[in-house]
Structures are given as structure tokens and as C-alpha cells.
PDB file of C-alpha atoms in Angstrom:
ATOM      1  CA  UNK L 149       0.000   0.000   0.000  1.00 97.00           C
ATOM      2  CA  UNK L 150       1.344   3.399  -1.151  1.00 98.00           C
ATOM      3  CA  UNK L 151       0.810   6.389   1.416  1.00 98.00           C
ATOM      4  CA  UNK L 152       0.686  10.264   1.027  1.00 99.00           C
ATOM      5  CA  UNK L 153       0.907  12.904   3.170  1.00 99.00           C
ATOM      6  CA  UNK L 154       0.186  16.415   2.714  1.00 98.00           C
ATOM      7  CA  UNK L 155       2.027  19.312   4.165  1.00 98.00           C
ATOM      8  CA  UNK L 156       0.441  22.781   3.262  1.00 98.00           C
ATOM      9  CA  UNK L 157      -0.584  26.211   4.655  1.00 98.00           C
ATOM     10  CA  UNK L 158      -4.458  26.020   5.705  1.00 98.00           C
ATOM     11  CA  UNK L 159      -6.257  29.727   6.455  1.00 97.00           C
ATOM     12  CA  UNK L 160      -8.066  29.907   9.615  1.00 97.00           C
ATOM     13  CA  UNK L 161     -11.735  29.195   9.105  1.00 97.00           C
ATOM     14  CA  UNK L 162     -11.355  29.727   4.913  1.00 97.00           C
ATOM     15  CA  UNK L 163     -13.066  26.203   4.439  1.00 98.00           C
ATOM     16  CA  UNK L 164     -13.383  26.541   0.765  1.00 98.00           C
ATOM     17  CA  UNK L 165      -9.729  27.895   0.331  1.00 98.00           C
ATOM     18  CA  UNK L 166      -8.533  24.659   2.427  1.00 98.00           C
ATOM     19  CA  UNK L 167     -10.817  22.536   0.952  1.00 98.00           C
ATOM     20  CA  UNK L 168      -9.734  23.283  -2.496  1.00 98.00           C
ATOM     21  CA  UNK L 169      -6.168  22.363  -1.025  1.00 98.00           C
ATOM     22  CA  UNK L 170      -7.160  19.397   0.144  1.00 98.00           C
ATOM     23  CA  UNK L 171      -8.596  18.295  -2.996  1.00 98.00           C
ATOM     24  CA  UNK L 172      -5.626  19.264  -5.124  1.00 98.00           C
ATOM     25  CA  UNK L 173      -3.448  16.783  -2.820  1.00 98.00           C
ATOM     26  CA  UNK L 174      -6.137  14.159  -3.172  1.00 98.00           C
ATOM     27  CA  UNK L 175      -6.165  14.569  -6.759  1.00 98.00           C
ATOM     28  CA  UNK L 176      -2.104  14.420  -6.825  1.00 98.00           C
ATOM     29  CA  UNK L 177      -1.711  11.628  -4.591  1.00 98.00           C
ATOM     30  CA  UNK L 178      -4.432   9.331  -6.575  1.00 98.00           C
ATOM     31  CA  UNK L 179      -2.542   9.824  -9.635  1.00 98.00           C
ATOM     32  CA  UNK L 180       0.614   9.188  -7.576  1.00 98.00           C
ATOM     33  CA  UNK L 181      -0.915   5.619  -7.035  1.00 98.00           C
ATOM     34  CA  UNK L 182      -1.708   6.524  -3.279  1.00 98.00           C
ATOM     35  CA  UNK L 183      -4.542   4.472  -1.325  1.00 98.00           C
ATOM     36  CA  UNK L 184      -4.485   6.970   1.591  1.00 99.00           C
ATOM     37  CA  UNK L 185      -4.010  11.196   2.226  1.00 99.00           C
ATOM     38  CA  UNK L 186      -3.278  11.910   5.273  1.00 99.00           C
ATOM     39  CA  UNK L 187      -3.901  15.659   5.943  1.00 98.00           C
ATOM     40  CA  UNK L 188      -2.482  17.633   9.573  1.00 99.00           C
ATOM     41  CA  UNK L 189      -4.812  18.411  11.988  1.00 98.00           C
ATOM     42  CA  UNK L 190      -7.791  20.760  11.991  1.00 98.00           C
ATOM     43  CA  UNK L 191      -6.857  21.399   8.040  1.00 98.00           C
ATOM     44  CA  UNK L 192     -10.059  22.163   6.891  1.00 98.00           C
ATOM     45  CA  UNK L 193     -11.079  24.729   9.286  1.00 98.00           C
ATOM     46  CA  UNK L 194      -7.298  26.237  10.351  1.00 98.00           C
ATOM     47  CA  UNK L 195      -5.246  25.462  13.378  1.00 98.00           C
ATOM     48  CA  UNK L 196      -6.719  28.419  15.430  1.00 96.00           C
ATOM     49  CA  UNK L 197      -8.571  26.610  18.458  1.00 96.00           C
ATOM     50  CA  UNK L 198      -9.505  29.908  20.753  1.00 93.00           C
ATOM     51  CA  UNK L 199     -10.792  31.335  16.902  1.00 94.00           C
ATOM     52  CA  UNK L 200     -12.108  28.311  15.694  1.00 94.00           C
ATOM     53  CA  UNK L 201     -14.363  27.986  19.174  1.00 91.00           C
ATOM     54  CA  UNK L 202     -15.458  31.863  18.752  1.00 92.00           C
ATOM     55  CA  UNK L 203     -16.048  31.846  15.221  1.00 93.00           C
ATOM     56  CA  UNK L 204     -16.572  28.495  13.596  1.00 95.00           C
ATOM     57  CA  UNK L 205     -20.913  27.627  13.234  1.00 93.00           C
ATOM     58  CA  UNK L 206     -21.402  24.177  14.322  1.00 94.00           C
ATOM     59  CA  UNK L 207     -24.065  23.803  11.508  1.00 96.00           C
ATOM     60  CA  UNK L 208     -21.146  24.553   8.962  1.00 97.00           C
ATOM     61  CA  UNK L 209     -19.286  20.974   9.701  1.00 97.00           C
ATOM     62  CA  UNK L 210     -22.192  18.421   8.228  1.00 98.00           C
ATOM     63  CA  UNK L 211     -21.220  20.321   5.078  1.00 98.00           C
ATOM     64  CA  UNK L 212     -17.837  20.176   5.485  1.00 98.00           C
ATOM     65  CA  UNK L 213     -17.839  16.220   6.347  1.00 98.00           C
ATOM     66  CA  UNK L 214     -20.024  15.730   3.042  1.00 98.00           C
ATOM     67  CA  UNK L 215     -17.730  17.696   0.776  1.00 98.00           C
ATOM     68  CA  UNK L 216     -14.538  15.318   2.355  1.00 98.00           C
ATOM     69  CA  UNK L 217     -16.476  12.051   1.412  1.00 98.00           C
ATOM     70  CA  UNK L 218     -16.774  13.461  -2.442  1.00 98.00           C
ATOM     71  CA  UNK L 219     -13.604  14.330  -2.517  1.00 98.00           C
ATOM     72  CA  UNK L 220     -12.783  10.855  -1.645  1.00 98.00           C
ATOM     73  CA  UNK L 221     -15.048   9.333  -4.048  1.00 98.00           C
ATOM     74  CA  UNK L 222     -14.206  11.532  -6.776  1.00 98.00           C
ATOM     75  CA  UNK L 223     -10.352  11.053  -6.801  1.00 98.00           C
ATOM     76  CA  UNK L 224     -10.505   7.015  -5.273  1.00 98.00           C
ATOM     77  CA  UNK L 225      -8.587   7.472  -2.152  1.00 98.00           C
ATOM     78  CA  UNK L 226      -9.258   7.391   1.374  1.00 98.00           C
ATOM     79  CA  UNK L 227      -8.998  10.314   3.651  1.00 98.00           C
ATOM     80  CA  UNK L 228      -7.849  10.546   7.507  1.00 98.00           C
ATOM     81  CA  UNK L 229      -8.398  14.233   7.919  1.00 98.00           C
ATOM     82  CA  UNK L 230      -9.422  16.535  10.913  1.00 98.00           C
ATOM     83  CA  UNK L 231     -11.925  18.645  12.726  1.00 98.00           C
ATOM     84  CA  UNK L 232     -13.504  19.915  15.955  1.00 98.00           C
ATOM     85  CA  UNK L 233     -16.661  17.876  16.953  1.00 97.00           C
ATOM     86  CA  UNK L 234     -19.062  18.762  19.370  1.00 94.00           C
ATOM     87  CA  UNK L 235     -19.046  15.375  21.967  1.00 91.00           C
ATOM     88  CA  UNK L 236     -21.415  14.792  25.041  1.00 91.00           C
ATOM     89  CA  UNK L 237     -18.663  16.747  27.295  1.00 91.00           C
ATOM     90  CA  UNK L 238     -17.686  19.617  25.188  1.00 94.00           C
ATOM     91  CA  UNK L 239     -15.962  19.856  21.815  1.00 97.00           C
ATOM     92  CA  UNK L 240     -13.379  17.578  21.077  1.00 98.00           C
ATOM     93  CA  UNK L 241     -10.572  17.664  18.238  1.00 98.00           C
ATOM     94  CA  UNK L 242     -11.006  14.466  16.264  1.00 98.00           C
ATOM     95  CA  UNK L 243      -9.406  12.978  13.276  1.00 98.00           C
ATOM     96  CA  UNK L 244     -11.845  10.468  10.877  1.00 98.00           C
ATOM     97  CA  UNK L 245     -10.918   7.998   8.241  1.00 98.00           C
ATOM     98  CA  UNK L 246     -12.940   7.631   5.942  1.00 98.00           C
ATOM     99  CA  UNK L 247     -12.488   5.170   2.655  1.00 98.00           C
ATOM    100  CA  UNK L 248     -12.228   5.597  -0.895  1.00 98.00           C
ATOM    101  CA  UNK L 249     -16.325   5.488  -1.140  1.00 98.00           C
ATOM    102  CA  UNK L 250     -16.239   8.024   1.106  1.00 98.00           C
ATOM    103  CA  UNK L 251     -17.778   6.085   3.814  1.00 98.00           C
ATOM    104  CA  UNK L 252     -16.844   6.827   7.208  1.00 98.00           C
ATOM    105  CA  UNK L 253     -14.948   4.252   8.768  1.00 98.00           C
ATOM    106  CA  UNK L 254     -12.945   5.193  11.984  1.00 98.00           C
ATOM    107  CA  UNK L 255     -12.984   8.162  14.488  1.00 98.00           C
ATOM    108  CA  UNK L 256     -10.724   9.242  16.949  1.00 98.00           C
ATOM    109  CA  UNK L 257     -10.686  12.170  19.830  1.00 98.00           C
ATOM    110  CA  UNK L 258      -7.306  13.691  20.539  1.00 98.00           C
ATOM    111  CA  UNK L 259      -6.436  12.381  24.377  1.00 98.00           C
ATOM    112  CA  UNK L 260      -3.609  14.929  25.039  1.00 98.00           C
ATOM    113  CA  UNK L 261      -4.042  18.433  24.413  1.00 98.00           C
ATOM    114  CA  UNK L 262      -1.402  20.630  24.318  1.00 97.00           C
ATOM    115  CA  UNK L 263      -0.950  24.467  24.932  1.00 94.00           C
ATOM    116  CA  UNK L 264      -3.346  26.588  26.887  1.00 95.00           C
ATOM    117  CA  UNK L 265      -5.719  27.531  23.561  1.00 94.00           C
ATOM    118  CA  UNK L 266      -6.197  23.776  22.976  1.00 97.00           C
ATOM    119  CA  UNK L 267      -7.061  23.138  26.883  1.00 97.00           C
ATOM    120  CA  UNK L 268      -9.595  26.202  27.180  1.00 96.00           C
ATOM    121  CA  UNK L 269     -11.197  25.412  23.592  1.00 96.00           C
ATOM    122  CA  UNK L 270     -11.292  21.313  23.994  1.00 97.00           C
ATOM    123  CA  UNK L 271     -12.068  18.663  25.525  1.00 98.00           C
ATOM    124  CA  UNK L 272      -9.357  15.685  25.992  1.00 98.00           C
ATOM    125  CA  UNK L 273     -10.562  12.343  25.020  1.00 97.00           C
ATOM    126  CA  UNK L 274     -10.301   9.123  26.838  1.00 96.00           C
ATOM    127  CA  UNK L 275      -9.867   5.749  24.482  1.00 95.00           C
ATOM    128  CA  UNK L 276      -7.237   4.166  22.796  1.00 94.00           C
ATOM    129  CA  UNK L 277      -5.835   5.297  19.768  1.00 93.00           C
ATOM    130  CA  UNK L 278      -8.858   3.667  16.949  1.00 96.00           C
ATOM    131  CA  UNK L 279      -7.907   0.540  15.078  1.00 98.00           C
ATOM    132  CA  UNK L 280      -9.336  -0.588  11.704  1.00 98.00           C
ATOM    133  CA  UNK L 281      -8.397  -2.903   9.065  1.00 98.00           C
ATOM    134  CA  UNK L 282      -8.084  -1.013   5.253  1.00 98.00           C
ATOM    135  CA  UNK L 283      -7.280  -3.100   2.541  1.00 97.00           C
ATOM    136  CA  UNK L 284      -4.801  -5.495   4.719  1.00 97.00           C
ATOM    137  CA  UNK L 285      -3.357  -3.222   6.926  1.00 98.00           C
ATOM    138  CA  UNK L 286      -4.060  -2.577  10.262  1.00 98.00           C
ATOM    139  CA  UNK L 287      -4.704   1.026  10.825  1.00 98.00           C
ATOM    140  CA  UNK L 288      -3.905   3.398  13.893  1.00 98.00           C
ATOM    141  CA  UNK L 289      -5.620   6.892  14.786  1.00 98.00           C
ATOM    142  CA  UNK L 290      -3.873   9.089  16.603  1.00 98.00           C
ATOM    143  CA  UNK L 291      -3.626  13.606  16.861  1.00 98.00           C
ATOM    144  CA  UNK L 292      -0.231  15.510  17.237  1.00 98.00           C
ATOM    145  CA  UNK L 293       0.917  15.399  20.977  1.00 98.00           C
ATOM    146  CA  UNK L 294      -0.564  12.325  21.547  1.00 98.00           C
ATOM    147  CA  UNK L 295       2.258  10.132  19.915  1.00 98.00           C
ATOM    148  CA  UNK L 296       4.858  12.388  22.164  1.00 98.00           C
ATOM    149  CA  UNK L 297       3.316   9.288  24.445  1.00 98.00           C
ATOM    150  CA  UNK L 298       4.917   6.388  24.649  1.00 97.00           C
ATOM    151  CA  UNK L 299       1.906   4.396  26.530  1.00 96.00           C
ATOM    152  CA  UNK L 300      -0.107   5.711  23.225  1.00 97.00           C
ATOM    153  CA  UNK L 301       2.084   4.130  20.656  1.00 98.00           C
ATOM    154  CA  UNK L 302       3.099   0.662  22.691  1.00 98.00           C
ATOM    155  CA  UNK L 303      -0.753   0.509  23.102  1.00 97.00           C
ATOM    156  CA  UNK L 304      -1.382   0.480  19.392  1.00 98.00           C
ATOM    157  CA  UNK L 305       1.037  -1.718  18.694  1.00 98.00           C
ATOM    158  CA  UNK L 306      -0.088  -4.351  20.908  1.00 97.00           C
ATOM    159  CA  UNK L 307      -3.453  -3.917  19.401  1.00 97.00           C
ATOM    160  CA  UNK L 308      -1.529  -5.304  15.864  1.00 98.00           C
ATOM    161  CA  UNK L 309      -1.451  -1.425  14.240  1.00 98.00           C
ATOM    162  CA  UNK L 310       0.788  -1.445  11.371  1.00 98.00           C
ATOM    163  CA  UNK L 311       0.216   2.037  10.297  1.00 98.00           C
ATOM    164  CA  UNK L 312      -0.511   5.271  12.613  1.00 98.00           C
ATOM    165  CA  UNK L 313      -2.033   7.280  11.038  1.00 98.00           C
ATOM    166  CA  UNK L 314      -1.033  11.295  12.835  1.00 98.00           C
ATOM    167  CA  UNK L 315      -2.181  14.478  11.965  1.00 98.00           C
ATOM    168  CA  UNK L 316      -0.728  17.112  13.722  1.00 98.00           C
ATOM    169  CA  UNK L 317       0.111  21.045  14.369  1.00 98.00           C
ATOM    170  CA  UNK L 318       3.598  20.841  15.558  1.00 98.00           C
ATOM    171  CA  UNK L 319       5.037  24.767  15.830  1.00 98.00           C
ATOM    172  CA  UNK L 320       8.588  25.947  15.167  1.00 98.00           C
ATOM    173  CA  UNK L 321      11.123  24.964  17.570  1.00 97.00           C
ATOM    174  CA  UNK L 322       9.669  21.519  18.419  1.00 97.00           C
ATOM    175  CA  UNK L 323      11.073  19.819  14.899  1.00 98.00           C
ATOM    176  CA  UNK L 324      13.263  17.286  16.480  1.00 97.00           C
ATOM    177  CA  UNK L 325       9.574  15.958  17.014  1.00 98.00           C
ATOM    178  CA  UNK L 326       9.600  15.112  13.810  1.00 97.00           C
ATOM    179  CA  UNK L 327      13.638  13.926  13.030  1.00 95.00           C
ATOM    180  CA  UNK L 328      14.211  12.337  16.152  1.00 97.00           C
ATOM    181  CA  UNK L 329      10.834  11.202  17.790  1.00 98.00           C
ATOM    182  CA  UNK L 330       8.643   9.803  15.847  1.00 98.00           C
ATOM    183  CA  UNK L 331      11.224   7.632  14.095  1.00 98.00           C
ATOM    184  CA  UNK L 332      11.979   6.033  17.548  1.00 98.00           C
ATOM    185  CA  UNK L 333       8.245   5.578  18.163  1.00 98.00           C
ATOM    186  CA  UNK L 334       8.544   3.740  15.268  1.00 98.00           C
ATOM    187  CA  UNK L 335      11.598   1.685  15.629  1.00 98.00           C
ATOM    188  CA  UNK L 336      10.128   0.900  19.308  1.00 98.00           C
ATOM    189  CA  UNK L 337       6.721  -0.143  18.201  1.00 98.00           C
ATOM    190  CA  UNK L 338       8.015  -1.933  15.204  1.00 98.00           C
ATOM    191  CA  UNK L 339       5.312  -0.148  12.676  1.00 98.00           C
ATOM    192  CA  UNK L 340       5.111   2.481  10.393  1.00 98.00           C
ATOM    193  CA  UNK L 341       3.945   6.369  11.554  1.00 98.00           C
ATOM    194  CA  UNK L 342       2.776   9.161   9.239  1.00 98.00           C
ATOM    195  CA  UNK L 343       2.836  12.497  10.746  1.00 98.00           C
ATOM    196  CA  UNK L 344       1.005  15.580   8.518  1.00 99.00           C
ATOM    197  CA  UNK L 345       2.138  18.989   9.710  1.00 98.00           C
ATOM    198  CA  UNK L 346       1.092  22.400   8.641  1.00 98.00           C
ATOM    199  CA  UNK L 347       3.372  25.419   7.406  1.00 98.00           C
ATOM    200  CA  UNK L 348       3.063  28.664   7.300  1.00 97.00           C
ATOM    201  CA  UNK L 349       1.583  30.846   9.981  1.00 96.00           C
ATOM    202  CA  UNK L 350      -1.778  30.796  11.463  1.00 94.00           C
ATOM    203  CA  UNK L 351      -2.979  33.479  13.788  1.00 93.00           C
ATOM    204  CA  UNK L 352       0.314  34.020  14.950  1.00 94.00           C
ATOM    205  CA  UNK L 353       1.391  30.716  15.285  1.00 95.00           C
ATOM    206  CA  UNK L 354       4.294  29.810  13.184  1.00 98.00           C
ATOM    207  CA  UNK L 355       4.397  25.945  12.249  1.00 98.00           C
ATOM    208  CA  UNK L 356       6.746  23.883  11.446  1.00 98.00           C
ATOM    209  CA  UNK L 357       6.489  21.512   8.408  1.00 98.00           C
ATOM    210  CA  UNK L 358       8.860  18.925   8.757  1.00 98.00           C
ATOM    211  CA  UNK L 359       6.307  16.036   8.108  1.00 98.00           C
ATOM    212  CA  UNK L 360       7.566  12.502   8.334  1.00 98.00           C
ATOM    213  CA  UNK L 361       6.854   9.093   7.531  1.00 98.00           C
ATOM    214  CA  UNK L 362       8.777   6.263   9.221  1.00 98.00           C
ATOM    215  CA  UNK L 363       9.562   2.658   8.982  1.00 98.00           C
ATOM    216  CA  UNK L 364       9.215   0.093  11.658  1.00 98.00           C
ATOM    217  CA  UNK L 365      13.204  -0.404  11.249  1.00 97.00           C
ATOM    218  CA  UNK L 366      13.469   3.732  12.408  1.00 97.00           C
ATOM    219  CA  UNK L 367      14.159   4.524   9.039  1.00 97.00           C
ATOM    220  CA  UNK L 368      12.712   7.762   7.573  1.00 97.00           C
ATOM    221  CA  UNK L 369      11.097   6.929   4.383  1.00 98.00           C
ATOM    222  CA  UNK L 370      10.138  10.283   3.155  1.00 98.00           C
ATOM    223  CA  UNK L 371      10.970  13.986   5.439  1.00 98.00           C
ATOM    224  CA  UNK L 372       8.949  17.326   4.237  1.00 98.00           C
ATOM    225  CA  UNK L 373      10.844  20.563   4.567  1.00 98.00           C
ATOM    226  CA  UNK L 374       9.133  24.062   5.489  1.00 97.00           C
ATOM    227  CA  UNK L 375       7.119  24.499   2.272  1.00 98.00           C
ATOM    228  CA  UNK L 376       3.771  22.629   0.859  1.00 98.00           C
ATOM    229  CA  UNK L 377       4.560  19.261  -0.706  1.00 98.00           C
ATOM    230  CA  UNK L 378       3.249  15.898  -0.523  1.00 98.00           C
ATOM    231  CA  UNK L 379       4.921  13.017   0.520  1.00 98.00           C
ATOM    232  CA  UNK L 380       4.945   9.111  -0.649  1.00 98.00           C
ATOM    233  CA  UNK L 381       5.792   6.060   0.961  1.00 98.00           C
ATOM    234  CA  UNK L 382       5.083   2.284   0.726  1.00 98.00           C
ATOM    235  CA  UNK L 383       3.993   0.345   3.544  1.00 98.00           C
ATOM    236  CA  UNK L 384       4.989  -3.057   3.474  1.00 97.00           C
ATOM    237  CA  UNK L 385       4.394  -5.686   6.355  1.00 97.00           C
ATOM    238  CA  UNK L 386       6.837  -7.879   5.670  1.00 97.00           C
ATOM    239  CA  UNK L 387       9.233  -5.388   6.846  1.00 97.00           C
ATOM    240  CA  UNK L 388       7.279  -5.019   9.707  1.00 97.00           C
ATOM    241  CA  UNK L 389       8.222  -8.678  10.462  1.00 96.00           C
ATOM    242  CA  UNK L 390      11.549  -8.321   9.496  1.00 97.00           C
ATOM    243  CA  UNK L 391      11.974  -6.289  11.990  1.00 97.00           C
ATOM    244  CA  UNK L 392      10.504  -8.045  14.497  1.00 96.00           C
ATOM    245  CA  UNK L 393      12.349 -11.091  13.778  1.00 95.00           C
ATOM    246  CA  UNK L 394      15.924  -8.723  14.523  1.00 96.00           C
ATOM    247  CA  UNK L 395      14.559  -7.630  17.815  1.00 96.00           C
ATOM    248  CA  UNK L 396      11.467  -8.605  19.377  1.00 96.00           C
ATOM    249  CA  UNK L 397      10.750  -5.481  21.339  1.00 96.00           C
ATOM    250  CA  UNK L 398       6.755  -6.498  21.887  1.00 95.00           C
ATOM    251  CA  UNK L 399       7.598 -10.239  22.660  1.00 95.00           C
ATOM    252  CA  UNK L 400      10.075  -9.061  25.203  1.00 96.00           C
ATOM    253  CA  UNK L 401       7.865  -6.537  26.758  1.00 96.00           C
ATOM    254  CA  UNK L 402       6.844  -7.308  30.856  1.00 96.00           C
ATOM    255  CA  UNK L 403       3.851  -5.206  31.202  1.00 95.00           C
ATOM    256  CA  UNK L 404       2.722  -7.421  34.349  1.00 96.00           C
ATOM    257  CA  UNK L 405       6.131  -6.691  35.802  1.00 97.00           C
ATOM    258  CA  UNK L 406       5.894  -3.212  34.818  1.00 96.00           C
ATOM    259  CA  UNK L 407       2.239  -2.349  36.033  1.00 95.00           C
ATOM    260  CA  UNK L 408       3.783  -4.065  39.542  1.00 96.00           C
ATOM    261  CA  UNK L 409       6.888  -1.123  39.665  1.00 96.00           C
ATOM    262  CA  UNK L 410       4.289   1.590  39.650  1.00 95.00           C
ATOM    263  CA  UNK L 411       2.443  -0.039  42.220  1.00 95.00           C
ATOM    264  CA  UNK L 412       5.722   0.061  44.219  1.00 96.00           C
ATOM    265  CA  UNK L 413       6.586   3.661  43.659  1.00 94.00           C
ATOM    266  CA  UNK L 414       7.694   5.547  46.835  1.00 91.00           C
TER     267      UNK L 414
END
């Protein structure tokens, strides 16, 4: 399976201007023999989360949602893209898959939040990072700070995901995020991770592009730089076992002896 990952400049709540983004990449990374666009958190509406709570109309995002699943039907590619939701306990950033039909598949609420807009506009979220199966690969959903985890990634792992899927708005200054963490989430987990930043600025808030994809061996497979591209890779599972056969980090794992240290704690 051949992924893509777009890296681009949203505008804060300019839904048709992102949108028509959006659908560019899907377009490109169809023809580039992609089965899956990944697109960075919030995309559609902007990465503005005190703005996007004052100004953004609830009644807007049924649209929104319906546009994403044509765009995925009209360019035969599935979609993991991003937006606020409204749960039972407040509103929630989410991320949904949805297939090449445009039928909705998986969705996911953002557990960690990070910086004080995101904690006074959301809600965190309490599950497990979503698993699906898509076309013989098992799926992961995870948002931005949450693979910064490690009890996130190990968890999806153990749950058999051989993909995470991670859109995110990771700001300047943080990019060794990008080069040196998620690469060892990775290697640890023994899977692949695709992480879709923004660029650009957005109401103030310089971002840092740098989107990644990584193999379970570590290895980066494809690295954006600070302006809009799209990225490729090839996800393979038989490199997923390779590297399990070299080092079995999940068949080693103690997680009985481990949950019995942090009873002991002082």
C-alpha cells in the first residue's frame, strides 16, 4: 500500500480555500498511485482553536464532512483528515478515516491536548488510539501530541497497528519531534507512523512543516521541509516482520512486571 501525506498552509476558518487544497493533494496523490491522504490536523477549518471555538458555526461541519467524502469518491482514495466535533462533554478535536467510497470508517478524539488555547477550547478524550483494518493493513488513529506518548504508541502496537495514522500542528522549535521522535516511536513499536504537519503561519502561530513518515526499522522513508509538498511512501508488512524477527521489542515486553513497579513507587 502506497501512502501520502500532505504538508500545506491552511487559512483559519477559509473552508473553501482549504478545501480546495485538500482536494488538489487528493487529486495528486491518486494519480501518484496513493490508497491513503493523510492531511495535519484541523486542516479544513485552520489550526486556530480559541478562533475556531469563537467563530466556527457548528451547523457549517455536516457540510464540510459531506464535501470530504466526495472528494474521496471523486479522486478514489481514502482520507484521515481533521476537525472539531461537538461530543457529550464539550468539543473535542477528532481525526476520521474515511475510505475511498467516502464512507466513514474510523474516528478518533485527541487524548492529550497541548498548549493553553487547545485546553480552554477542547475537551481531551479518553480511548485508545482507533484501530481498523483497510485493505490489509491494520490502521492506527492518533492527533499531534498524543504520539509524544509512549503508553499511546506501545498501546497500538499491541493492538496489531501497522500504520498510525497522525495528523498534527507541531510549531517551530519543536522539529526534532519530527527527526528524532517519531522515528523512535517507530523503531520501538516496530510499525510504520505518518505524521502531517502544517506550514506557514496561522494566527500568529508559526508551524513547522517537517512532516515525516517512518519505517518500523526507524528509518525515515520520506521527510517534508518548510514548504507545501506531498509526501509518498510504501507500507509493506513484511518489513514489519523483518523487523521483528531482529529484535522482538513487543515479545520481550513485561507489562505485568511493569504495572507491579508503579504499584511500588515511593
Amino acid at each position: 500500500m502506497r501512502i501520502a501525506v500532505l504538508q500545506a498552509e491552511a487559512t483559519v476558518l477559509n473552508i473553501e480555500s482549504n478545501l480546495a487544497l485538500l482536494e488538489d493533494a487528493a487529486a495528486r496523490a491518486s494519480s501518484g498511485g496513493a490508497s491513503i491522504l493523510l492531511t495535519p490536523e484541523l486542516f479544513t477549518v485552520g489550526y486556530a482553536p480559541k478562533l475556531l471555538r469563537a467563530g466556527l458555526e457548528e451547523s457549517v461541519l455536516p457540510s464540510v464532512v459531506e464535501r470530504l467524502a466526495q472528494i474521496a469518491a471523486k479522486h478514489k482514495i481514502a482520507l484521515l483528515y481533521s476537525l472539531p466535533q461537538r461530543g457529550d462533554t464539550g468539543w473535542h478535536i477528532t481525526s476520521t478515516f474515511i475510505d475511498d467510497s467516502g464512507k466513514m470508517l474510523a474516528n478518533y478524539v485527541k487524548v492529550h491536548l497541548f498548549g493553553t488555547e487547545e485546553l480552554q477550547a477542547f475537551v481531551p478524550g479518553s480511548l485508545a488510539a482507533t484501530v481498523l483494518d483497510y485493505r490489509g493493513i491494520r490502521l492506527g488513529l492518533a492527533i499531534c501530541f498524543d504520539i509524544e506518548f509512549p503508553e499511546v504508541v506501545r498501546e497500538a502496537a499491541v493492538r496489531g497497528v501497522q500504520l498510525l495514522l497522525v495528523p498534527t500542528a507541531l510549531g517551530v522549535g519543536y522539529e526534532r519531534v519530527c527527526t528524532t521522535l517519531v522515528p523512535a516511536r517507530a523503531m520501538e513499536n516496530q510499525l510504520y507512523v505518518a505524521y502531517a504537519n502544517h506550514t506557514g503561519t496561522q494566527n500568529g502561530f508559526a508551524l513547522a512543516g517537517s512532516s515525516v513518515i517512518a519505517g518500523p526499522d526507524g528509518e525515515l522513508l520520506a521527510g517534508g521541509g518548510t514548504e507545501p509538498e506531498l509526501l509518498f511512501a510504501d507500507i509493506k508488512p513484511r518489513h514489519i516482520a523483518e523487523a521483528q524477527a531482529r529484535v522482538p521489542y513487543l515479545n520481550a515486553s513485561r507489562p505485568d512486571l511493569y504495572r507491579q513497579w508503579a504499584q511500588e513507587r515511593p
